[in-house]
Structure formats: C-alpha cells, structure tokens
PDB file of C-alpha atoms in Angstrom:
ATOM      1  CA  UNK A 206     141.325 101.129  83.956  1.00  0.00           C
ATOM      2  CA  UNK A 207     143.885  98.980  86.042  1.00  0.00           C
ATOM      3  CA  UNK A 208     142.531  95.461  87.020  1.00  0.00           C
ATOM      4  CA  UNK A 209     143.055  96.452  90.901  1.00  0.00           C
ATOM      5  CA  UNK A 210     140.160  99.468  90.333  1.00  0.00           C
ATOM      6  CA  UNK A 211     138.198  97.097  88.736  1.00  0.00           C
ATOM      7  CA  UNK A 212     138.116  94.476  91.581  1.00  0.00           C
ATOM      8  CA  UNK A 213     138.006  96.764  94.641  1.00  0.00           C
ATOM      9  CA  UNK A 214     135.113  97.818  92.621  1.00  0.00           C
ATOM     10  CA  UNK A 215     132.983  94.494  92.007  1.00  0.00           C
ATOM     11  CA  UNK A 216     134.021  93.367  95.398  1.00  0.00           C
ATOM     12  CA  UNK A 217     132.368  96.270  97.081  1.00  0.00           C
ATOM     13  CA  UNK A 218     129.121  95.917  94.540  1.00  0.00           C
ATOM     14  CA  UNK A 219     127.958  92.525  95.694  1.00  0.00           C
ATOM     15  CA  UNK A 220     128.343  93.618  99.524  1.00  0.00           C
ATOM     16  CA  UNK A 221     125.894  96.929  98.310  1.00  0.00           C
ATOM     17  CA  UNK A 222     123.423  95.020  96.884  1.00  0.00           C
ATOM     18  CA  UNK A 223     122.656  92.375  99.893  1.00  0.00           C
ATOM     19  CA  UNK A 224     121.913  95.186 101.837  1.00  0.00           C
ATOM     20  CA  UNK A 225     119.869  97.643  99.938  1.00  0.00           C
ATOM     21  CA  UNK A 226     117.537  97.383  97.007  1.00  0.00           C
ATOM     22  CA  UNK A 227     119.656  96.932  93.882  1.00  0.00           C
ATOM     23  CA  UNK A 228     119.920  99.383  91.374  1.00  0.00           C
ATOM     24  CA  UNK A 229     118.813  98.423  87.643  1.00  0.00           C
ATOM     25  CA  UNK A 230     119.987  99.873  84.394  1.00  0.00           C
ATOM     26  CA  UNK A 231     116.977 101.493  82.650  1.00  0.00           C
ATOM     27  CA  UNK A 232     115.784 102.512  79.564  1.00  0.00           C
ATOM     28  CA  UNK A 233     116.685 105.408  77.973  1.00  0.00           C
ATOM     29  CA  UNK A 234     114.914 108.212  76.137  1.00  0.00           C
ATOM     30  CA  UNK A 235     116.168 107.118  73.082  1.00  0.00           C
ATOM     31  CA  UNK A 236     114.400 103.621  73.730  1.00  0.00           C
ATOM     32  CA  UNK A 237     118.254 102.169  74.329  1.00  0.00           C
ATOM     33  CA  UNK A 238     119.746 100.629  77.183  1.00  0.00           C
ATOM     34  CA  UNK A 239     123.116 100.588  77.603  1.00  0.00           C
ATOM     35  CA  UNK A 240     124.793  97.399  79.643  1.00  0.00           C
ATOM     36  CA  UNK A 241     128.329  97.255  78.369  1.00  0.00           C
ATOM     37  CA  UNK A 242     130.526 100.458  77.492  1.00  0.00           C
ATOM     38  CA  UNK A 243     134.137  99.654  77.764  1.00  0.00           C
ATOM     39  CA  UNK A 244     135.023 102.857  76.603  1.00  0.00           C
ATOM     40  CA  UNK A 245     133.178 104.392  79.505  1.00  0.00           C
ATOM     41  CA  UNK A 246     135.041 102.006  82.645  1.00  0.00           C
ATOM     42  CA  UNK A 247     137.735 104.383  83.086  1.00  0.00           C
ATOM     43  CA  UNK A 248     135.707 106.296  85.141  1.00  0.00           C
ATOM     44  CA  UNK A 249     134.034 103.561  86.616  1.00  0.00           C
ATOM     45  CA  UNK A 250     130.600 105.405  85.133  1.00  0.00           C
ATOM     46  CA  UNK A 251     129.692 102.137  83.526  1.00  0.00           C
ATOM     47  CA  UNK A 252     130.224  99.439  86.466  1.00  0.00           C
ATOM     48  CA  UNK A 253     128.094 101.396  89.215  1.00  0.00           C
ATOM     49  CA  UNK A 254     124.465 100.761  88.229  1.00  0.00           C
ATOM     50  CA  UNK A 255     123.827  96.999  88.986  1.00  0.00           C
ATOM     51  CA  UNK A 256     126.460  95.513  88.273  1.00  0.00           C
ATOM     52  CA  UNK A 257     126.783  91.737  90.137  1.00  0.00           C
ATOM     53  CA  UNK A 258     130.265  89.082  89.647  1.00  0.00           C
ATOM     54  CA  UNK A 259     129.414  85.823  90.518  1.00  0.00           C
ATOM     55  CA  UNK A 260     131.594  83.088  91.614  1.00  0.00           C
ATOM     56  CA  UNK A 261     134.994  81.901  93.949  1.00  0.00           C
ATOM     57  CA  UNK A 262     137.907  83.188  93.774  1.00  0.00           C
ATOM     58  CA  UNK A 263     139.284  87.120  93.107  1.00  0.00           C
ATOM     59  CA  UNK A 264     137.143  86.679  89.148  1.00  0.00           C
ATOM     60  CA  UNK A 265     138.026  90.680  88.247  1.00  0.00           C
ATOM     61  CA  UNK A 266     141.282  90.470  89.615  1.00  0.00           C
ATOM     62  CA  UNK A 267     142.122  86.907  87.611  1.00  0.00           C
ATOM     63  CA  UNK A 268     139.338  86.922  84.626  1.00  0.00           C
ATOM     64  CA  UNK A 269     138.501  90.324  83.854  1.00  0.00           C
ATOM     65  CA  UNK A 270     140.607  93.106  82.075  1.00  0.00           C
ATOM     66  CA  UNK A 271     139.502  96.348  80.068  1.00  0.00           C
ATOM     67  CA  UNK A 272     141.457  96.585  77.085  1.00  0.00           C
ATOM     68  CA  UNK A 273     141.956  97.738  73.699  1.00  0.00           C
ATOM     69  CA  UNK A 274     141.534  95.477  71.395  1.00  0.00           C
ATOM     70  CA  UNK A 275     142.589  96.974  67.669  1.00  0.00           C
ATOM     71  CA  UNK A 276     141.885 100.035  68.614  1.00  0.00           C
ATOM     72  CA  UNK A 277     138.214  98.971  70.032  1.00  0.00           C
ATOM     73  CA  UNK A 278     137.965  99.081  74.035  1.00  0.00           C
ATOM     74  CA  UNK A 279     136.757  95.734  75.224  1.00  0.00           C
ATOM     75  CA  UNK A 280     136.213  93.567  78.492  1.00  0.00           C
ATOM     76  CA  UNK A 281     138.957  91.117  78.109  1.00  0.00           C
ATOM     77  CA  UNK A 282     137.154  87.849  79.866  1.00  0.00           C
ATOM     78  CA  UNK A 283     139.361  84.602  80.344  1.00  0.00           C
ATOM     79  CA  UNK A 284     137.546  81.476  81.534  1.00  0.00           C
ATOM     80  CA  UNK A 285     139.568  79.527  84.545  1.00  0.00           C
ATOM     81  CA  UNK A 286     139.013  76.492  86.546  1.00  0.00           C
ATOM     82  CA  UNK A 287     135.567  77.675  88.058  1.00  0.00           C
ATOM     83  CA  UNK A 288     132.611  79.249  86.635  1.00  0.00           C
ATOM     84  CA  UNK A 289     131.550  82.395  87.149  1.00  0.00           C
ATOM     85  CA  UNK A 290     128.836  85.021  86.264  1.00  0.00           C
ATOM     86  CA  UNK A 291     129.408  88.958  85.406  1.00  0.00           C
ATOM     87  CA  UNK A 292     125.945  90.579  84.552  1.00  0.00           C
ATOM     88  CA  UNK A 293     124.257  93.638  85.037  1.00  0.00           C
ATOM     89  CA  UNK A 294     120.716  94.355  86.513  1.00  0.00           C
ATOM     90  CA  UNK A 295     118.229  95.364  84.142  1.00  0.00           C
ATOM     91  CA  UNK A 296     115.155  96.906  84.046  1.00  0.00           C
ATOM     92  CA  UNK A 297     113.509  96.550  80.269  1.00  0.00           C
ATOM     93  CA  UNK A 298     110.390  94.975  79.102  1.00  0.00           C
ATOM     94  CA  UNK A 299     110.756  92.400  76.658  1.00  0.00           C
ATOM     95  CA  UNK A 300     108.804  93.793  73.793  1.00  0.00           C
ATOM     96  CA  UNK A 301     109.541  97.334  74.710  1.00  0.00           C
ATOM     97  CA  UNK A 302     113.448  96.505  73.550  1.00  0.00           C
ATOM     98  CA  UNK A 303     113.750  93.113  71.883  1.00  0.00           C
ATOM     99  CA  UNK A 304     116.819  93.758  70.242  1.00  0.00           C
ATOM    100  CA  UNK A 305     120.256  92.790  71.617  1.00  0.00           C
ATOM    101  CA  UNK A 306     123.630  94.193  69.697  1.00  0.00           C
ATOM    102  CA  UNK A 307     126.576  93.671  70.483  1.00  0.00           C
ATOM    103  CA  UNK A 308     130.586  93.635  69.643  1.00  0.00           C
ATOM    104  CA  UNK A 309     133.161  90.456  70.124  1.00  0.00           C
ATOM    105  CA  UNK A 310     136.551  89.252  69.105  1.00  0.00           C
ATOM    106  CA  UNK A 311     137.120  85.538  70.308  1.00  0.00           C
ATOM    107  CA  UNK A 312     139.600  83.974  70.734  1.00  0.00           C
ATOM    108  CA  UNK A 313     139.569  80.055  69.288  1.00  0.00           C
ATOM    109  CA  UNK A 314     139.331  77.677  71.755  1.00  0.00           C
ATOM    110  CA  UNK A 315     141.332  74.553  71.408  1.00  0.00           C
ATOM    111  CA  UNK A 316     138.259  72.481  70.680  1.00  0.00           C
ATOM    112  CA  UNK A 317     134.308  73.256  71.444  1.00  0.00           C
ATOM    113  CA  UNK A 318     132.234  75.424  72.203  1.00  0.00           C
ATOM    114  CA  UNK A 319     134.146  78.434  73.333  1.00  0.00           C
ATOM    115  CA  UNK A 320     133.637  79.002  77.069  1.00  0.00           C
ATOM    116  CA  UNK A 321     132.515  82.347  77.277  1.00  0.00           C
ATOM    117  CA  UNK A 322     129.296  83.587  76.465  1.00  0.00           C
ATOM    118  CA  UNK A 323     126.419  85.826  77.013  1.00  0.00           C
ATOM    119  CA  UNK A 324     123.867  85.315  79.239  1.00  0.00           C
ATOM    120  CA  UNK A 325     119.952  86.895  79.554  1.00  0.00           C
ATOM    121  CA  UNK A 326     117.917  86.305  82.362  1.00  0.00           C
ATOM    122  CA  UNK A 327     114.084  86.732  82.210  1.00  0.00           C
ATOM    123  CA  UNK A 328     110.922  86.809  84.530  1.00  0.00           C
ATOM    124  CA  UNK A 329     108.495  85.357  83.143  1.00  0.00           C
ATOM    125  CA  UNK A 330     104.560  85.356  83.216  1.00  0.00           C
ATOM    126  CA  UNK A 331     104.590  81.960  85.340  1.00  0.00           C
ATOM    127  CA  UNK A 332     105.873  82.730  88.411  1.00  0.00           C
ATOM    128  CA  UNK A 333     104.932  85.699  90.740  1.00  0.00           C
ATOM    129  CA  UNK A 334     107.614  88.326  92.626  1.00  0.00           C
ATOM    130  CA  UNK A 335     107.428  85.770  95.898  1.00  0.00           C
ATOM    131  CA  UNK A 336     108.096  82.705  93.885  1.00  0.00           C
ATOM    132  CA  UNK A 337     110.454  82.697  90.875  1.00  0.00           C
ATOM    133  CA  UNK A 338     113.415  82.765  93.606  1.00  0.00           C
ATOM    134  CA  UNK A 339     113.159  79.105  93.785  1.00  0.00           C
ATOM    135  CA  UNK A 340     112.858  78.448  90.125  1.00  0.00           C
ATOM    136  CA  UNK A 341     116.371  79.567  89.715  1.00  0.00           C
ATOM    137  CA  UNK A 342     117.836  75.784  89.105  1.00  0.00           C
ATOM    138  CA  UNK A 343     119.514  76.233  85.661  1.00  0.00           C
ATOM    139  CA  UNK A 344     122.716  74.204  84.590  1.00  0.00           C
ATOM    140  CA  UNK A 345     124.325  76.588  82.181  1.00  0.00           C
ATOM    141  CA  UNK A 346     127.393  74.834  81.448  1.00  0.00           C
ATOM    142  CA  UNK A 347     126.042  70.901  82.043  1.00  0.00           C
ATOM    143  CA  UNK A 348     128.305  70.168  84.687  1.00  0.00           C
ATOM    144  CA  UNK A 349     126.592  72.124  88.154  1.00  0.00           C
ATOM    145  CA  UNK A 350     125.024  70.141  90.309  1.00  0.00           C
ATOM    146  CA  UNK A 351     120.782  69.443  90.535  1.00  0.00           C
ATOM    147  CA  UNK A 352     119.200  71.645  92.663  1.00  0.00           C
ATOM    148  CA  UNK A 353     122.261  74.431  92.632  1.00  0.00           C
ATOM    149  CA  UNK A 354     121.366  77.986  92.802  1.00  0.00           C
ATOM    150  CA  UNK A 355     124.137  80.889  92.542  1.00  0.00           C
ATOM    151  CA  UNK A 356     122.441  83.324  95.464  1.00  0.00           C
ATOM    152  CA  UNK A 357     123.679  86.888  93.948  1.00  0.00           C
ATOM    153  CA  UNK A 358     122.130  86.709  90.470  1.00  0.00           C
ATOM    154  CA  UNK A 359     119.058  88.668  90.099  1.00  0.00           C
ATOM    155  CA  UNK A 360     116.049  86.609  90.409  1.00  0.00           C
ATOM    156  CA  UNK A 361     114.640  84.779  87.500  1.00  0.00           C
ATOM    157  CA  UNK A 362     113.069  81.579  85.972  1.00  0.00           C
ATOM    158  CA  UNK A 363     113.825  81.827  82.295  1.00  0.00           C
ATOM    159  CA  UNK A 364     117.824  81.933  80.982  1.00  0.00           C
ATOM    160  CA  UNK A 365     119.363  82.484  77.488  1.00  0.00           C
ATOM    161  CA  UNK A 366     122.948  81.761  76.562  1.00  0.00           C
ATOM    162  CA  UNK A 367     124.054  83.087  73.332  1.00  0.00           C
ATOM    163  CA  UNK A 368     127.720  81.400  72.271  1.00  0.00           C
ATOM    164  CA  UNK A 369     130.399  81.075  69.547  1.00  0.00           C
ATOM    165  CA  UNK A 370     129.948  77.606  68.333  1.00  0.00           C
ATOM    166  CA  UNK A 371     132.538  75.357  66.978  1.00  0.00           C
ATOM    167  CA  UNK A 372     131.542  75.483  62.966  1.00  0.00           C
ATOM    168  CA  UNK A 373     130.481  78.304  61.363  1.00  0.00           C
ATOM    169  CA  UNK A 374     128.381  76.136  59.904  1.00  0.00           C
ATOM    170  CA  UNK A 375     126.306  76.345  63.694  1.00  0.00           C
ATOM    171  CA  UNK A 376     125.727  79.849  63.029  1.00  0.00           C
ATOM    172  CA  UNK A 377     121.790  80.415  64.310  1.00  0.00           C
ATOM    173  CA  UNK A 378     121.084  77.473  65.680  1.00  0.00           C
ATOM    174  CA  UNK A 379     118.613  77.239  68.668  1.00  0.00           C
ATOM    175  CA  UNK A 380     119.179  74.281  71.277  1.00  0.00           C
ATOM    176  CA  UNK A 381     115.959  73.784  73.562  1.00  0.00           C
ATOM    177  CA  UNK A 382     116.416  71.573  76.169  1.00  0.00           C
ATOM    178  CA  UNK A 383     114.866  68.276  76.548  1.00  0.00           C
ATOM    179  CA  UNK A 384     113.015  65.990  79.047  1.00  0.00           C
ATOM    180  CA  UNK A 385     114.130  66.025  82.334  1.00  0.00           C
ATOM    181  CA  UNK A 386     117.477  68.395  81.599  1.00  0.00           C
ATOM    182  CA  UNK A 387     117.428  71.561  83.733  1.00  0.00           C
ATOM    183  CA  UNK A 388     120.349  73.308  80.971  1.00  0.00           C
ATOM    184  CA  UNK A 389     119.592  76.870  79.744  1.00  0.00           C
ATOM    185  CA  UNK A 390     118.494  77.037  75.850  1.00  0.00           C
ATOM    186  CA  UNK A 391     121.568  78.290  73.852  1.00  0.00           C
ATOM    187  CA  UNK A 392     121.686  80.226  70.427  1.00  0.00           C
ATOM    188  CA  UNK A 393     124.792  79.573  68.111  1.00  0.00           C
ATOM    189  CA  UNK A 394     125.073  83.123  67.057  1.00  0.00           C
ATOM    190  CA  UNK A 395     128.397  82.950  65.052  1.00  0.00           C
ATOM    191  CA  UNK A 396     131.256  80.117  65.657  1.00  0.00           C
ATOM    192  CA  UNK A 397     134.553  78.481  63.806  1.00  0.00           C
ATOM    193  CA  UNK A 398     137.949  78.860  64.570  1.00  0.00           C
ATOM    194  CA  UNK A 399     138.351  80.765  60.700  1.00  0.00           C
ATOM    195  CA  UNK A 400     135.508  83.626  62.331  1.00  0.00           C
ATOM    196  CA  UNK A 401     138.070  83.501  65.689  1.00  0.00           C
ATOM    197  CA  UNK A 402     140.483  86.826  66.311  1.00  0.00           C
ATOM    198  CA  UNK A 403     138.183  89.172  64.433  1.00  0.00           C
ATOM    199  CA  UNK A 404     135.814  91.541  65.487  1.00  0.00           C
ATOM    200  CA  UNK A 405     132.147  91.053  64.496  1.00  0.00           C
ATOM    201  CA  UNK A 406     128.879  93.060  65.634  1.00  0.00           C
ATOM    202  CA  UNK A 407     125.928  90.938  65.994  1.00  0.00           C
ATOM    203  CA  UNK A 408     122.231  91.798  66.692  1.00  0.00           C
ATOM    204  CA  UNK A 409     119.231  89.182  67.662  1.00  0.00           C
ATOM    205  CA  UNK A 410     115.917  89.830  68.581  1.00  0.00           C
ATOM    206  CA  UNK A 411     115.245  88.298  71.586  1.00  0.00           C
ATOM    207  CA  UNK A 412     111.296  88.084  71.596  1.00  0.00           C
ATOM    208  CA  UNK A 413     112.066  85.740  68.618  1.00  0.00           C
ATOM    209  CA  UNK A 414     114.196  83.410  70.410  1.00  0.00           C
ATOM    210  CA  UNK A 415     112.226  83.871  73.708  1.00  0.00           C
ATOM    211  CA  UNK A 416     109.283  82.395  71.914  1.00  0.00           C
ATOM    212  CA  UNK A 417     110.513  79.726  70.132  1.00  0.00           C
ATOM    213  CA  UNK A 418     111.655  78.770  73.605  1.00  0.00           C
ATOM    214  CA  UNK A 419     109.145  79.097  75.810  1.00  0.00           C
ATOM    215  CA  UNK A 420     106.012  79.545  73.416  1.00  0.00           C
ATOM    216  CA  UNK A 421     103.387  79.527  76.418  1.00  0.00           C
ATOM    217  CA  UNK A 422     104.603  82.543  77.620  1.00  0.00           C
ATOM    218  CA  UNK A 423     102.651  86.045  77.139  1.00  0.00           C
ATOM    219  CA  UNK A 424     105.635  87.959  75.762  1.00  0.00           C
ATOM    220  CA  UNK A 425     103.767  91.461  77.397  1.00  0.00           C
ATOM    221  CA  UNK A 426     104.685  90.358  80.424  1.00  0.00           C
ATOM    222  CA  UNK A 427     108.607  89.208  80.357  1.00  0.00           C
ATOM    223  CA  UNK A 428     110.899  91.663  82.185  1.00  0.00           C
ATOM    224  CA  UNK A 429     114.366  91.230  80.912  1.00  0.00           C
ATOM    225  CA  UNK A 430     116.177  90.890  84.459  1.00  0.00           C
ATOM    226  CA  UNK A 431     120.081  90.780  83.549  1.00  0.00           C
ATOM    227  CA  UNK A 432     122.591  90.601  80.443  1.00  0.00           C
ATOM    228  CA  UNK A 433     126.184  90.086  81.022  1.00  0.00           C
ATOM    229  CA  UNK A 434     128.946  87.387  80.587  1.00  0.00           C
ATOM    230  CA  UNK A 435     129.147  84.011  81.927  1.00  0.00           C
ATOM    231  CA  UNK A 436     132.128  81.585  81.511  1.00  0.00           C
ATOM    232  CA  UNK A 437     132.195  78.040  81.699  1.00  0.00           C
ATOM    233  CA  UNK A 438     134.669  76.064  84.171  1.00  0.00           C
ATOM    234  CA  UNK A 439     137.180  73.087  83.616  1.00  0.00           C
ATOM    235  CA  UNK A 440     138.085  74.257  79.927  1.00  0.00           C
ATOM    236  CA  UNK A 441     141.459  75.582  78.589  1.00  0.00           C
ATOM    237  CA  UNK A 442     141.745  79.018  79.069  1.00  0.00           C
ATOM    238  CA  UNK A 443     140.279  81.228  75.861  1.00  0.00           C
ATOM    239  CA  UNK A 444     140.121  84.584  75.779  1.00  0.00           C
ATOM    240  CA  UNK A 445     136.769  86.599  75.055  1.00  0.00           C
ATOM    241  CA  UNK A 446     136.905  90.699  74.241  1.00  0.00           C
ATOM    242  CA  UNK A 447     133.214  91.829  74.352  1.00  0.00           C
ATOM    243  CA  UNK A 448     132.278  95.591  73.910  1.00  0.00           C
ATOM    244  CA  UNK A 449     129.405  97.585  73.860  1.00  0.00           C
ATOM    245  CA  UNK A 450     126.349  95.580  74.578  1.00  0.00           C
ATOM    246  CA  UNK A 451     123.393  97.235  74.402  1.00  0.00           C
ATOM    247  CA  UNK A 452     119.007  96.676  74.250  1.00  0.00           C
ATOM    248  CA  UNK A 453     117.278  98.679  71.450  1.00  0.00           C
ATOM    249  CA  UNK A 454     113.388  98.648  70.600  1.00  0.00           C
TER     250      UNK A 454
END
C-alpha cells in the first residue's frame, strides 16, 4: 500500500469516529480476533474497523509504512520527536480470549528500551460506562504531563505495554508501578540488541499478567478495549516491523 493511501485513510478514521459510534473489531467464530494483518492493508480491508492514530503531526504519513520485511508483510513503525498512539478498537472479553500472539523484527535502538511497543487497554470492574473516561491519566512513556489525557483513545482505566527490553536477560519481566506514579505496568517480553533484526513470534496470556497487576479485579468482567502500537517521543529514531497481531481463547 503507498504511505499516501494509508494517511488519507487514518486521517479520515478519527474524523468518523467523533461523530458516530465507533466500530470495534469482534470475535470471530473461530474464537480469534484479528487486529493486525499487514498482508491484508492493500486493500485497506484491515484499517476500516476501528482503527484510531493518535498524536501531532502527519504520524502515517512520517511513522507508518507497510512493508515487506524478508519476505513477511509488516507495519514498518519509526518513533519521532512526539509520541503517538496507533490502536484498534476491540470488542473481546478478557477470559473469553486471553491470549495475545504476535510477529516483530526490531530494530536495536542505540541504547534502552526500544521505543516502540504494544499497547492493551482494558475496562475494568471498577469503574462504570459514565466514569472510566476520567480515569484515563496514564504516563506511558514517563515523560507526559500529570493529569494528561489523549481524547481519541477508546475509553479505559487499566493499560498494558508490552516492550523489547535492553538485555535479553529482561526477557518476562513484569514492572508494576509504585506509590504515587501514574506509568502503565510494562512486560519485558523479549529484548537485547543480539535478539534485534530478526523476526520472532511471541504469545502471552494476558489474564496472567492482568492479574498479577491488578489482582482486585474480577477477571469476568474486563473488556479488552484496544491493542495496537504506541511509540515513545524524544528517542533516536528505531525502527519497529510488527505483523499479524491477533487475540485467541
């Protein structure tokens, strides 16, 4: 797909949704939900159901490429000076498909964490439909301010980011926050720069993590509200290639 399709395309998706109830991806009958298809953007099939970009700037235009990567088709995702949000609405009950898979090829960052990584937002049991709008205050990458909210995500009061940590020897570690701090848990699913240019399919099981997390919570009653990508601002650029993310039971 050329990068201009792609942009026209996000541009147009946000304007949909402020005006119209958004469309969710659902499960299918196979008990799978598909979020990320590369393969499939072509034909744009994969980018109309919920879809929501996040941030200043033209991000598809400057961030955001579909590519083949060794042979494998991939979004191509290149942090910049800003951060920025690409997810897709869901519509899955946490139990009902606790299992996320998914493909990626990163590219080593120059030192760090690398800035890209995926994101899962959740609605709890805590909050009702009328409130968890306001409990939206999360710090993802430790440097937004208190009290911001970014006002296209789909509504939520629980957040998961899953990264590529700097050792290998990270691999499956689970950061909680503490005290005060407002930052989103994060789970070191694979990491090092000698892991870095190669493709690798992971799988976790989200209820797991979820409930490590947030162990008050009746897992029955969390609604998985969005997966996608989110990128970190104010690093050196560093290349992600993500493909085929997808929710099994």
């Amino acid at each position: 797909m050329r990068q201009g399709m792609l942009a026209a395309f996000l541009a147009g998706t946000v304007v949909a949704f402020s005006g119209c109830a958004a469309p969710r991806a659902i499960i299918g009958p196979l008990g799978k939900l598909q979020v990320l298809d590369p393969a499939a953007m072509s034909s744009l099939e994969s980018l109309r159901d919920g879809w929501v970009i996040e941030g200043s700037g033209d991000i598809a235009r400057d961030h955001l490429s579909v590519v083949y990567m060794e042979n494998i088709p991939a979004l191509r995702v290149v942090n910049g000076m800003e951060g920025f949000f690409f997810v897709r609405r869901t519509q899955a009950m946490l139990l009902a498909t606790p299992f996320l898979n998914w493909a990626w090829n990163m590219e080593a960052p120059p030192t760090g964490v690398h800035p890209v990584r995926l994101v899962i937002g959740f609605h709890s049991s805590k909050t009702t439909d009328s409130g968890w709008r306001n409990l939206s205050f999360f710090r993802l990458f430790g440097s937004m301010p208190n009290g911001w909210q970014w006002p296209t995500l789909p509504r939520h009061d629980r957040l998961l980011a899953i990264i590529w940590g700097e050792s290998a020897l990270q691999r499956g570690k689970l950061s909680h926050p503490s005290g005060n701090r407002q930052d989103a848990p994060r789970y070191t699913a694979r990491g090092g720069r000698e892991n870095a240019g190669k493709w690798w399919e992971e799988a976790v099981d989200l209820s797991r993590l979820y409930a490590s997390v947030w162990p008050e919570d009746d897992l029955s009653r969390v609604r998985v509200m969005f997966i996608g990508i989110a990128a970190a601002g104010g690093y050196p650029p560093a290349a992600a290639h993500v493909s085929k993310i997808m929710l099994t039971r």
